[in-house]
Amino acid sequence: MKPQFLVGAMMPGSGQTLVALGLMRALRQRNLRVQSFKCGPELADLRYHALAADREPVSLDTWLSSRSHLQTVYNRYGEKADVCVVEGRIGLFDGFRKTQGSSAEMARLMKIPVVIVVSARNAGYSTAAMLYGFKHFNTELKIAGVIFNQVTSAAQYGFLRETCAEAGVECLGYLPYLEEAGLPPRHQALTLPARKSLDQLLNQVAEQLVQHVDIDKLLNLSTRIFPCTYSLPYISETETDIWTGKRKQRIALASDPAFPFVYRQSIDRTKGDITRFSPIYGSELPEADIVYLPGGYPELFARQLHRRKRLMEQLREYVEKGGKLLAEGGGMALLGQTLTARPGGTAYEMAGILPYSVIVKDNRPCSGYRQTHYRGLCLKGYEYRYFDIVPTEEAASLQTPVCNLKGGEVSGSFFFRYKNCIATTVHHYWGETGLYELWE
């Protein structure tokens, strides 16, 4: 038995992320080992979790992987924790197709209760009806209680408690309205000043939650049997591991503030010898069987990357000799001809391995689920980027179409292969299949 709950929202913009992070920090300050999970494919949000809980978070997504795999992942990573906190996404019942992929589906899958975050801004008596509806919409889903966000006064909170009572839902407390309590933009959250500011904000939110939320009641109401019972056929990883019994692969993983976006399960699944290196701080390319350049925001570090001439030369030599290399998302920038960090800015030379340039045009991200059919494989992933890929004519012969959730080709999304070098705008999930199959 251990406390485990999902922080969901009645609707987007309710503040579930801030409340979830604040609860993680408050529980961590109690010297509890907090294992955080994030519903959905977004990798940027995981950096918030790592800072709040002081522990590497785990992503859970029912489109990227099977439900039996997700139950295995939840049980494995939650085993050594004192409490498991899952942050939902969007609205509680919103998925990629009705409730498919929703936070509610994840809570039912893991058999854990839900804490609903409700924004107190413009909240009236209709809140009672909405809470009643959320409680009874799916009786398999257990609502532990409600936390109100942005409460402006004790009188307002007293009224909101009455709405909970009439809906038959536990009121766990509230987070007061805090000025300048917004999270930093995703593409800035990796910079040192933003991290310091975020750390201070999390301490402030945790302090307010400790004062105004009954955390002991929350933990008692959310204590459930652990591990969760497998509701689907269990398939062990050894049954699907094509590298069982073979030599461990040496994997060189780019890992620094420019390239932090990789699913934790993807790295653990490789069962390889991982050597981390830093492109922005000038690390040498390690001896490796596979080089992995994950996603991130390389445009924030364009000048530093441009100066790493020795590393660029090593990457070119490695690829030309047939070395296996995978670049995803922002990792593509290192392999292109140039990287332009802002509109009208300097075009910094990169490794020049592949025939395209990377240009940051505005602050509007390109995002969505993606699938690529490649050599009999259906590669599933998620795309989230602020830059455009501008290929040359030569690039056409190296491309494989990238499609959306429904199978339609996505303009501006790319999958290139040159020799054993693979570069794609998509962040793929390798936690269930393993990335080795790319070169089989």
CSV table of C-alpha atoms in Angstrom, one decimal:
chain,number,residue,atom,x,y,z
A,1,MET,CA,0.0,0.0,0.0
A,2,LYS,CA,1.2,3.5,-0.8
A,3,PRO,CA,-0.3,6.9,-1.6
A,4,GLN,CA,-0.7,7.4,-5.3
A,5,PHE,CA,-2.9,9.8,-7.2
A,6,LEU,CA,-3.4,11.7,-10.5
A,7,VAL,CA,-3.7,15.5,-10.5
A,8,GLY,CA,-6.3,16.3,-13.2
A,9,ALA,CA,-8.2,19.4,-14.3
A,10,MET,CA,-11.8,20.2,-15.0
A,11,MET,CA,-10.6,22.0,-18.1
A,12,PRO,CA,-7.3,23.3,-19.6
A,13,GLY,CA,-5.9,26.4,-17.9
A,14,SER,CA,-7.0,25.4,-14.4
A,15,GLY,CA,-3.5,25.2,-13.1
A,16,GLN,CA,-3.0,21.5,-12.7
A,17,THR,CA,0.7,21.7,-13.6
A,18,LEU,CA,1.4,24.3,-10.9
A,19,VAL,CA,-0.6,22.4,-8.3
A,20,ALA,CA,1.0,19.1,-9.2
A,21,LEU,CA,4.5,20.5,-9.0
A,22,GLY,CA,3.8,22.2,-5.7
A,23,LEU,CA,2.5,19.0,-4.2
A,24,MET,CA,5.6,17.1,-5.4
A,25,ARG,CA,7.8,19.8,-3.8
A,26,ALA,CA,5.8,19.7,-0.6
A,27,LEU,CA,6.0,15.9,-0.3
A,28,ARG,CA,9.7,16.0,-1.1
A,29,GLN,CA,10.1,18.5,1.8
A,30,ARG,CA,8.6,15.8,4.0
A,31,ASN,CA,11.6,13.6,3.0
A,32,LEU,CA,9.3,11.4,1.0
A,33,ARG,CA,10.6,9.8,-2.1
A,34,VAL,CA,8.3,11.1,-4.8
A,35,GLN,CA,8.1,9.3,-8.2
A,36,SER,CA,6.4,11.6,-10.7
A,37,PHE,CA,4.7,10.6,-13.9
A,38,LYS,CA,3.4,12.8,-16.7
A,39,CYS,CA,0.4,11.8,-18.9
A,40,GLY,CA,1.1,12.5,-22.5
A,41,PRO,CA,4.1,12.6,-24.8
A,42,GLU,CA,5.5,16.1,-24.0
A,43,LEU,CA,9.1,15.9,-22.9
A,44,ALA,CA,9.6,19.6,-22.0
A,45,ASP,CA,7.2,19.3,-19.0
A,46,LEU,CA,9.4,16.5,-17.5
A,47,ARG,CA,12.1,19.1,-16.7
A,48,TYR,CA,9.7,20.8,-14.4
A,49,HIS,CA,9.0,17.4,-12.6
A,50,ALA,CA,12.7,16.7,-12.2
A,51,LEU,CA,13.2,20.0,-10.4
A,52,ALA,CA,10.1,19.7,-8.2
A,53,ALA,CA,10.6,16.1,-7.1
A,54,ASP,CA,14.4,15.8,-7.3
A,55,ARG,CA,13.9,12.5,-9.2
A,56,GLU,CA,13.8,11.6,-12.8
A,57,PRO,CA,10.2,11.6,-14.0
A,58,VAL,CA,8.5,9.1,-16.3
A,59,SER,CA,6.2,9.7,-19.3
A,60,LEU,CA,3.0,7.7,-19.8
A,61,ASP,CA,1.1,7.8,-23.1
A,62,THR,CA,-1.5,5.3,-24.4
A,63,TRP,CA,-0.9,6.1,-28.1
A,64,LEU,CA,2.9,5.7,-28.0
A,65,SER,CA,2.8,2.4,-26.2
A,66,SER,CA,0.5,-0.5,-25.2
A,67,ARG,CA,-1.5,-0.4,-22.0
A,68,SER,CA,0.2,-3.5,-20.6
A,69,HIS,CA,3.6,-1.8,-21.1
A,70,LEU,CA,2.4,1.3,-19.3
A,71,GLN,CA,1.2,-0.8,-16.3
A,72,THR,CA,4.7,-2.4,-16.2
A,73,VAL,CA,6.4,1.0,-16.4
A,74,TYR,CA,4.2,2.4,-13.6
A,75,ASN,CA,4.9,-0.5,-11.3
A,76,ARG,CA,8.7,-0.6,-12.0
A,77,TYR,CA,9.4,3.0,-11.5
A,78,GLY,CA,7.0,3.5,-8.6
A,79,GLU,CA,8.3,0.5,-6.7
A,80,LYS,CA,11.1,2.4,-4.7
A,81,ALA,CA,9.0,5.5,-4.1
A,82,ASP,CA,7.0,6.4,-1.0
A,83,VAL,CA,4.4,8.2,-3.1
A,84,CYS,CA,3.5,8.3,-6.8
A,85,VAL,CA,2.2,11.5,-8.3
A,86,VAL,CA,0.8,11.5,-11.9
A,87,GLU,CA,0.2,14.8,-13.6
A,88,GLY,CA,-2.6,14.8,-16.1
A,89,ARG,CA,-2.9,16.8,-19.3
A,90,ILE,CA,-5.6,19.0,-20.8
A,91,GLY,CA,-9.0,18.3,-19.3
A,92,LEU,CA,-9.5,15.1,-17.3
A,93,PHE,CA,-11.5,13.3,-20.0
A,94,ASP,CA,-9.8,14.9,-23.0
A,95,GLY,CA,-7.8,12.4,-25.2
A,96,PHE,CA,-6.7,12.2,-28.8
A,97,ARG,CA,-10.0,10.4,-29.5
A,98,LYS,CA,-12.7,11.2,-27.0
A,99,THR,CA,-11.3,9.6,-23.7
A,100,GLN,CA,-8.6,7.6,-25.5
A,101,GLY,CA,-5.3,8.9,-24.3
A,102,SER,CA,-6.9,11.0,-21.6
A,103,SER,CA,-5.9,11.4,-18.0
A,104,ALA,CA,-9.0,9.6,-16.9
A,105,GLU,CA,-8.0,6.6,-18.9
A,106,MET,CA,-4.6,6.6,-17.3
A,107,ALA,CA,-6.1,6.8,-13.8
A,108,ARG,CA,-8.4,3.8,-14.5
A,109,LEU,CA,-5.5,1.9,-16.0
A,110,MET,CA,-3.4,2.3,-12.9
A,111,LYS,CA,-6.4,2.1,-10.6
A,112,ILE,CA,-5.5,5.3,-8.8
A,113,PRO,CA,-7.8,8.1,-7.6
A,114,VAL,CA,-7.9,11.6,-9.0
A,115,VAL,CA,-7.4,15.0,-7.4
A,116,ILE,CA,-9.3,17.5,-9.5
A,117,VAL,CA,-7.9,21.1,-9.8
A,118,VAL,CA,-10.6,23.7,-10.4
A,119,SER,CA,-9.8,27.3,-11.2
A,120,ALA,CA,-11.6,29.6,-8.8
A,121,ARG,CA,-11.6,32.5,-11.3
A,122,ASN,CA,-15.2,33.1,-12.3
A,123,ALA,CA,-16.3,30.0,-10.4
A,124,GLY,CA,-20.0,30.1,-9.4
A,125,TYR,CA,-22.7,27.8,-8.1
A,126,SER,CA,-22.5,25.8,-11.4
A,127,THR,CA,-19.3,24.4,-10.1
A,128,ALA,CA,-21.4,22.0,-8.0
A,129,ALA,CA,-23.1,20.6,-11.0
A,130,MET,CA,-19.8,20.2,-12.9
A,131,LEU,CA,-18.2,18.4,-10.0
A,132,TYR,CA,-21.2,16.2,-9.7
A,133,GLY,CA,-20.9,15.4,-13.4
A,134,PHE,CA,-17.2,14.6,-13.1
A,135,LYS,CA,-17.8,12.3,-10.2
A,136,HIS,CA,-20.6,10.3,-11.9
A,137,PHE,CA,-19.5,10.5,-15.6
A,138,ASN,CA,-17.6,7.2,-15.2
A,139,THR,CA,-18.1,5.3,-12.0
A,140,GLU,CA,-14.9,3.3,-12.5
A,141,LEU,CA,-13.0,6.5,-11.9
A,142,LYS,CA,-12.5,7.4,-8.3
A,143,ILE,CA,-12.3,11.1,-7.3
A,144,ALA,CA,-10.3,11.6,-4.2
A,145,GLY,CA,-11.1,15.3,-3.9
A,146,VAL,CA,-10.8,18.8,-5.2
A,147,ILE,CA,-8.1,21.5,-4.8
A,148,PHE,CA,-9.2,25.0,-5.9
A,149,ASN,CA,-6.6,27.3,-7.6
A,150,GLN,CA,-6.4,31.1,-7.6
A,151,VAL,CA,-8.7,31.6,-4.6
A,152,THR,CA,-8.8,35.3,-3.7
A,153,SER,CA,-10.4,35.2,-0.2
A,154,ALA,CA,-11.6,33.1,2.7
A,155,ALA,CA,-15.1,34.0,1.8
A,156,GLN,CA,-14.8,32.7,-1.7
A,157,TYR,CA,-13.2,29.5,-0.5
A,158,GLY,CA,-16.1,29.0,2.0
A,159,PHE,CA,-18.5,29.2,-0.9
A,160,LEU,CA,-16.5,26.8,-3.0
A,161,ARG,CA,-16.4,24.3,-0.1
A,162,GLU,CA,-20.2,24.4,-0.2
A,163,THR,CA,-20.3,23.5,-3.9
A,164,CYS,CA,-18.1,20.4,-3.1
A,165,ALA,CA,-20.4,19.4,-0.3
A,166,GLU,CA,-23.5,19.6,-2.5
A,167,ALA,CA,-21.7,17.6,-5.3
A,168,GLY,CA,-20.6,14.9,-2.8
A,169,VAL,CA,-16.9,15.5,-3.4
A,170,GLU,CA,-14.2,16.0,-0.8
A,171,CYS,CA,-12.7,19.5,-0.6
A,172,LEU,CA,-9.0,19.1,0.1
A,173,GLY,CA,-8.1,22.8,0.2
A,174,TYR,CA,-6.9,25.5,-2.1
A,175,LEU,CA,-4.0,27.4,-3.6
A,176,PRO,CA,-4.4,31.2,-3.1
A,177,TYR,CA,-4.1,33.7,-5.9
A,178,LEU,CA,-0.3,34.4,-6.3
A,179,GLU,CA,1.0,37.2,-8.4
A,180,GLU,CA,3.6,36.3,-11.0
A,181,ALA,CA,3.0,32.6,-10.4
A,182,GLY,CA,3.2,31.5,-14.0
A,183,LEU,CA,5.6,28.8,-15.1
A,184,PRO,CA,8.5,30.0,-17.5
A,185,PRO,CA,7.9,29.2,-21.2
A,186,ARG,CA,9.1,25.7,-22.0
A,187,HIS,CA,11.9,26.8,-24.3
A,188,GLN,CA,13.3,29.0,-21.5
A,189,ALA,CA,12.9,26.6,-18.6
A,190,LEU,CA,16.3,25.1,-19.3
A,191,THR,CA,18.3,28.2,-18.8
A,192,LEU,CA,20.0,28.7,-15.4
A,193,PRO,CA,18.1,32.0,-14.5
A,194,ALA,CA,14.8,30.4,-15.3
A,195,ARG,CA,15.6,27.3,-13.2
A,196,LYS,CA,16.5,29.5,-10.2
A,197,SER,CA,13.2,31.4,-10.6
A,198,LEU,CA,11.2,28.2,-11.0
A,199,ASP,CA,12.8,26.7,-7.9
A,200,GLN,CA,11.8,29.7,-5.9
A,201,LEU,CA,8.3,29.6,-7.3
A,202,LEU,CA,7.9,25.9,-6.4
A,203,ASN,CA,9.0,26.6,-2.8
A,204,GLN,CA,6.4,29.4,-2.7
A,205,VAL,CA,3.6,27.2,-4.0
A,206,ALA,CA,4.6,24.3,-1.8
A,207,GLU,CA,4.5,26.6,1.3
A,208,GLN,CA,1.0,27.8,0.3
A,209,LEU,CA,-0.3,24.3,-0.3
A,210,VAL,CA,1.0,23.1,3.1
A,211,GLN,CA,-0.9,25.9,4.8
A,212,HIS,CA,-4.1,25.6,2.8
A,213,VAL,CA,-4.4,22.0,1.7
A,214,ASP,CA,-5.0,19.0,4.0
A,215,ILE,CA,-2.1,16.9,2.6
A,216,ASP,CA,-2.5,14.2,5.3
A,217,LYS,CA,-6.1,13.7,4.2
A,218,LEU,CA,-5.0,13.6,0.6
A,219,LEU,CA,-2.4,10.9,1.3
A,220,ASN,CA,-4.9,8.9,3.3
A,221,LEU,CA,-7.6,9.1,0.6
A,222,SER,CA,-5.2,8.1,-2.1
A,223,THR,CA,-3.5,5.2,-0.5
A,224,ARG,CA,-4.0,2.1,-2.7
A,225,ILE,CA,-2.6,-1.3,-3.3
A,226,PHE,CA,0.8,-1.2,-5.0
A,227,PRO,CA,1.8,-2.5,-7.6
A,228,CYS,CA,-1.3,-2.0,-9.6
A,229,THR,CA,-2.9,-5.2,-10.8
A,230,TYR,CA,-2.3,-6.1,-14.4
A,231,SER,CA,-5.6,-5.9,-16.2
A,232,LEU,CA,-4.0,-7.0,-19.5
A,233,PRO,CA,-1.8,-9.8,-20.5
A,234,TYR,CA,1.7,-9.2,-19.1
A,235,ILE,CA,4.6,-9.5,-21.6
A,236,SER,CA,8.1,-9.4,-20.1
A,237,GLU,CA,10.7,-7.3,-21.8
A,238,THR,CA,12.9,-10.3,-22.3
A,239,GLU,CA,10.3,-11.9,-24.6
A,240,THR,CA,10.4,-8.9,-26.9
A,241,ASP,CA,14.1,-8.0,-26.6
A,242,ILE,CA,15.9,-8.8,-29.8
A,243,TRP,CA,19.3,-8.2,-28.2
A,244,THR,CA,18.9,-10.7,-25.3
A,245,GLY,CA,22.1,-12.7,-25.1
A,246,LYS,CA,24.1,-10.4,-27.4
A,247,ARG,CA,26.9,-8.0,-26.6
A,248,LYS,CA,25.9,-4.9,-24.8
A,249,GLN,CA,25.9,-1.9,-27.1
A,250,ARG,CA,28.0,1.1,-26.3
A,251,ILE,CA,25.7,4.2,-26.6
A,252,ALA,CA,27.0,7.7,-26.6
A,253,LEU,CA,24.1,10.0,-25.5
A,254,ALA,CA,24.2,13.8,-25.9
A,255,SER,CA,23.1,15.1,-22.5
A,256,ASP,CA,23.2,18.8,-21.6
A,257,PRO,CA,20.9,21.8,-21.4
A,258,ALA,CA,20.7,21.8,-25.3
A,259,PHE,CA,19.7,18.2,-25.6
A,260,PRO,CA,17.7,17.0,-22.6
A,261,PHE,CA,14.6,15.6,-24.2
A,262,VAL,CA,14.7,11.8,-24.1
A,263,TYR,CA,12.2,9.4,-22.6
A,264,ARG,CA,13.7,7.8,-19.5
A,265,GLN,CA,12.3,4.4,-20.5
A,266,SER,CA,13.9,4.7,-23.9
A,267,ILE,CA,17.4,4.8,-22.3
A,268,ASP,CA,16.7,2.1,-19.8
A,269,ARG,CA,15.3,-0.1,-22.5
A,270,THR,CA,18.5,-0.1,-24.4
A,271,LYS,CA,20.2,-2.1,-21.7
A,272,GLY,CA,23.4,-0.7,-23.1
A,273,ASP,CA,26.5,0.9,-21.7
A,274,ILE,CA,25.6,4.6,-21.7
A,275,THR,CA,28.3,7.3,-22.0
A,276,ARG,CA,27.0,10.8,-21.8
A,277,PHE,CA,28.7,13.7,-23.5
A,278,SER,CA,28.0,17.4,-23.9
A,279,PRO,CA,28.0,19.1,-27.3
A,280,ILE,CA,27.7,22.6,-25.8
A,281,TYR,CA,30.6,22.1,-23.3
A,282,GLY,CA,32.9,20.6,-25.9
A,283,SER,CA,33.0,17.0,-24.9
A,284,GLU,CA,34.8,14.5,-27.2
A,285,LEU,CA,32.6,12.0,-29.0
A,286,PRO,CA,32.9,8.8,-27.0
A,287,GLU,CA,33.7,5.4,-28.6
A,288,ALA,CA,30.3,4.0,-29.3
A,289,ASP,CA,28.3,1.5,-31.3
A,290,ILE,CA,25.4,4.1,-31.5
A,291,VAL,CA,25.4,7.8,-31.1
A,292,TYR,CA,22.1,9.3,-29.9
A,293,LEU,CA,21.3,13.0,-30.2
A,294,PRO,CA,18.0,13.6,-28.5
A,295,GLY,CA,15.8,16.7,-28.7
A,296,GLY,CA,15.9,20.0,-27.0
A,297,TYR,CA,16.4,23.7,-27.8
A,298,PRO,CA,19.8,23.9,-29.5
A,299,GLU,CA,18.8,27.3,-30.9
A,300,LEU,CA,19.4,28.7,-27.4
A,301,PHE,CA,23.0,27.6,-27.6
A,302,ALA,CA,23.7,28.1,-31.3
A,303,ARG,CA,26.9,30.0,-30.8
A,304,GLN,CA,28.4,27.5,-28.4
A,305,LEU,CA,27.6,24.6,-30.6
A,306,HIS,CA,29.1,26.4,-33.6
A,307,ARG,CA,32.4,26.6,-31.8
A,308,ARG,CA,32.7,22.9,-31.2
A,309,LYS,CA,34.6,22.3,-34.4
A,310,ARG,CA,36.4,19.2,-33.1
A,311,LEU,CA,33.1,17.5,-32.2
A,312,MET,CA,31.6,18.4,-35.6
A,313,GLU,CA,34.6,16.8,-37.3
A,314,GLN,CA,34.3,13.7,-35.1
A,315,LEU,CA,30.6,13.3,-36.0
A,316,ARG,CA,31.3,13.6,-39.7
A,317,GLU,CA,34.0,11.0,-39.5
A,318,TYR,CA,31.8,8.7,-37.5
A,319,VAL,CA,28.9,8.9,-40.0
A,320,GLU,CA,31.1,8.5,-43.1
A,321,LYS,CA,32.7,5.4,-41.6
A,322,GLY,CA,29.2,3.8,-41.3
A,323,GLY,CA,28.6,4.6,-37.6
A,324,LYS,CA,25.0,4.3,-36.4
A,325,LEU,CA,23.6,7.6,-35.3
A,326,LEU,CA,20.1,8.7,-34.4
A,327,ALA,CA,19.1,12.4,-34.1
A,328,GLU,CA,15.6,13.4,-33.0
A,329,GLY,CA,13.9,16.8,-32.7
A,330,GLY,CA,16.5,19.4,-31.8
A,331,GLY,CA,19.3,16.9,-32.3
A,332,MET,CA,18.8,17.3,-36.0
A,333,ALA,CA,20.3,20.8,-35.8
A,334,LEU,CA,23.7,19.5,-35.0
A,335,LEU,CA,23.8,17.5,-38.3
A,336,GLY,CA,22.5,20.2,-40.7
A,337,GLN,CA,24.4,22.8,-42.7
A,338,THR,CA,23.5,25.8,-40.6
A,339,LEU,CA,21.4,26.8,-37.5
A,340,THR,CA,19.7,30.2,-37.4
A,341,ALA,CA,18.5,30.9,-33.9
A,342,ARG,CA,16.1,33.8,-34.6
A,343,PRO,CA,14.5,35.6,-37.5
A,344,GLY,CA,17.1,37.6,-39.4
A,345,GLY,CA,19.9,36.2,-37.1
A,346,THR,CA,23.2,34.7,-37.9
A,347,ALA,CA,23.3,31.4,-39.7
A,348,TYR,CA,25.8,29.3,-37.6
A,349,GLU,CA,27.6,26.5,-39.4
A,350,MET,CA,26.9,23.0,-38.0
A,351,ALA,CA,28.4,19.6,-38.9
A,352,GLY,CA,27.0,19.7,-42.5
A,353,ILE,CA,26.3,15.9,-42.6
A,354,LEU,CA,22.8,16.2,-44.0
A,355,PRO,CA,21.5,18.6,-46.7
A,356,TYR,CA,19.2,20.9,-44.8
A,357,SER,CA,19.3,24.1,-42.7
A,358,VAL,CA,17.5,24.7,-39.4
A,359,ILE,CA,15.8,28.1,-39.0
A,360,VAL,CA,13.9,29.4,-36.0
A,361,LYS,CA,11.1,31.7,-37.4
A,362,ASP,CA,8.7,32.4,-34.6
A,363,ASN,CA,7.5,31.3,-31.2
A,364,ARG,CA,4.7,29.1,-32.5
A,365,PRO,CA,5.5,25.4,-31.9
A,366,CYS,CA,4.8,22.6,-34.4
A,367,SER,CA,3.4,19.7,-32.4
A,368,GLY,CA,1.4,16.5,-32.6
A,369,TYR,CA,1.5,12.8,-32.7
A,370,ARG,CA,3.5,11.3,-35.6
A,371,GLN,CA,4.1,7.9,-37.2
A,372,THR,CA,6.6,6.9,-39.8
A,373,HIS,CA,6.4,3.7,-41.8
A,374,TYR,CA,10.0,2.7,-42.3
A,375,ARG,CA,11.3,-0.7,-43.4
A,376,GLY,CA,8.3,-2.6,-42.1
A,377,LEU,CA,8.3,-0.7,-38.8
A,378,CYS,CA,5.7,1.7,-37.6
A,379,LEU,CA,7.6,4.2,-35.6
A,380,LYS,CA,5.4,6.2,-33.2
A,381,GLY,CA,6.4,9.5,-31.6
A,382,TYR,CA,5.6,13.1,-30.8
A,383,GLU,CA,6.8,16.2,-32.5
A,384,TYR,CA,7.4,19.5,-30.6
A,385,ARG,CA,9.6,22.1,-32.1
A,386,TYR,CA,10.0,25.8,-32.7
A,387,PHE,CA,12.2,25.6,-35.8
A,388,ASP,CA,11.7,24.8,-39.5
A,389,ILE,CA,13.8,22.4,-41.6
A,390,VAL,CA,14.7,23.8,-45.0
A,391,PRO,CA,16.0,20.9,-47.1
A,392,THR,CA,18.0,21.2,-50.3
A,393,GLU,CA,17.0,19.4,-53.5
A,394,GLU,CA,19.5,16.7,-52.6
A,395,ALA,CA,17.5,15.8,-49.5
A,396,ALA,CA,14.6,14.4,-51.4
A,397,SER,CA,16.3,11.1,-52.0
A,398,LEU,CA,17.0,10.6,-48.3
A,399,GLN,CA,13.4,11.2,-47.1
A,400,THR,CA,10.7,8.9,-45.7
A,401,PRO,CA,7.2,10.6,-45.3
A,402,VAL,CA,6.1,11.4,-41.7
A,403,CYS,CA,2.4,11.1,-41.0
A,404,ASN,CA,0.0,12.3,-38.4
A,405,LEU,CA,-2.2,10.3,-36.0
A,406,LYS,CA,-4.7,9.5,-38.7
A,407,GLY,CA,-2.1,8.6,-41.4
A,408,GLY,CA,-2.0,11.8,-43.4
A,409,GLU,CA,1.4,13.1,-44.5
A,410,VAL,CA,2.6,16.1,-42.4
A,411,SER,CA,4.3,18.9,-44.4
A,412,GLY,CA,7.4,20.2,-42.7
A,413,SER,CA,8.1,17.0,-40.7
A,414,PHE,CA,11.0,14.9,-41.8
A,415,PHE,CA,12.7,11.6,-41.5
A,416,PHE,CA,16.1,11.4,-43.3
A,417,ARG,CA,18.6,8.5,-43.6
A,418,TYR,CA,22.1,8.8,-44.9
A,419,LYS,CA,24.3,5.7,-44.6
A,420,ASN,CA,23.6,4.6,-41.0
A,421,CYS,CA,22.7,8.2,-39.9
A,422,ILE,CA,19.0,8.7,-39.1
A,423,ALA,CA,17.6,12.2,-38.4
A,424,THR,CA,14.0,13.0,-37.7
A,425,THR,CA,11.9,15.9,-36.4
A,426,VAL,CA,10.0,13.5,-34.2
A,427,HIS,CA,10.8,12.3,-30.7
A,428,HIS,CA,10.2,8.6,-30.7
A,429,TYR,CA,9.3,6.4,-27.8
A,430,TRP,CA,11.7,3.4,-27.6
A,431,GLY,CA,10.7,2.1,-24.2
A,432,GLU,CA,8.7,-0.8,-25.6
A,433,THR,CA,10.4,-1.7,-28.8
A,434,GLY,CA,14.0,-0.5,-28.5
A,435,LEU,CA,15.8,1.6,-31.0
A,436,TYR,CA,18.1,-1.1,-32.3
A,437,GLU,CA,15.5,-2.2,-34.8
A,438,LEU,CA,16.3,0.9,-36.9
A,439,TRP,CA,19.4,-0.7,-38.3
A,440,GLU,CA,18.3,-4.3,-38.5
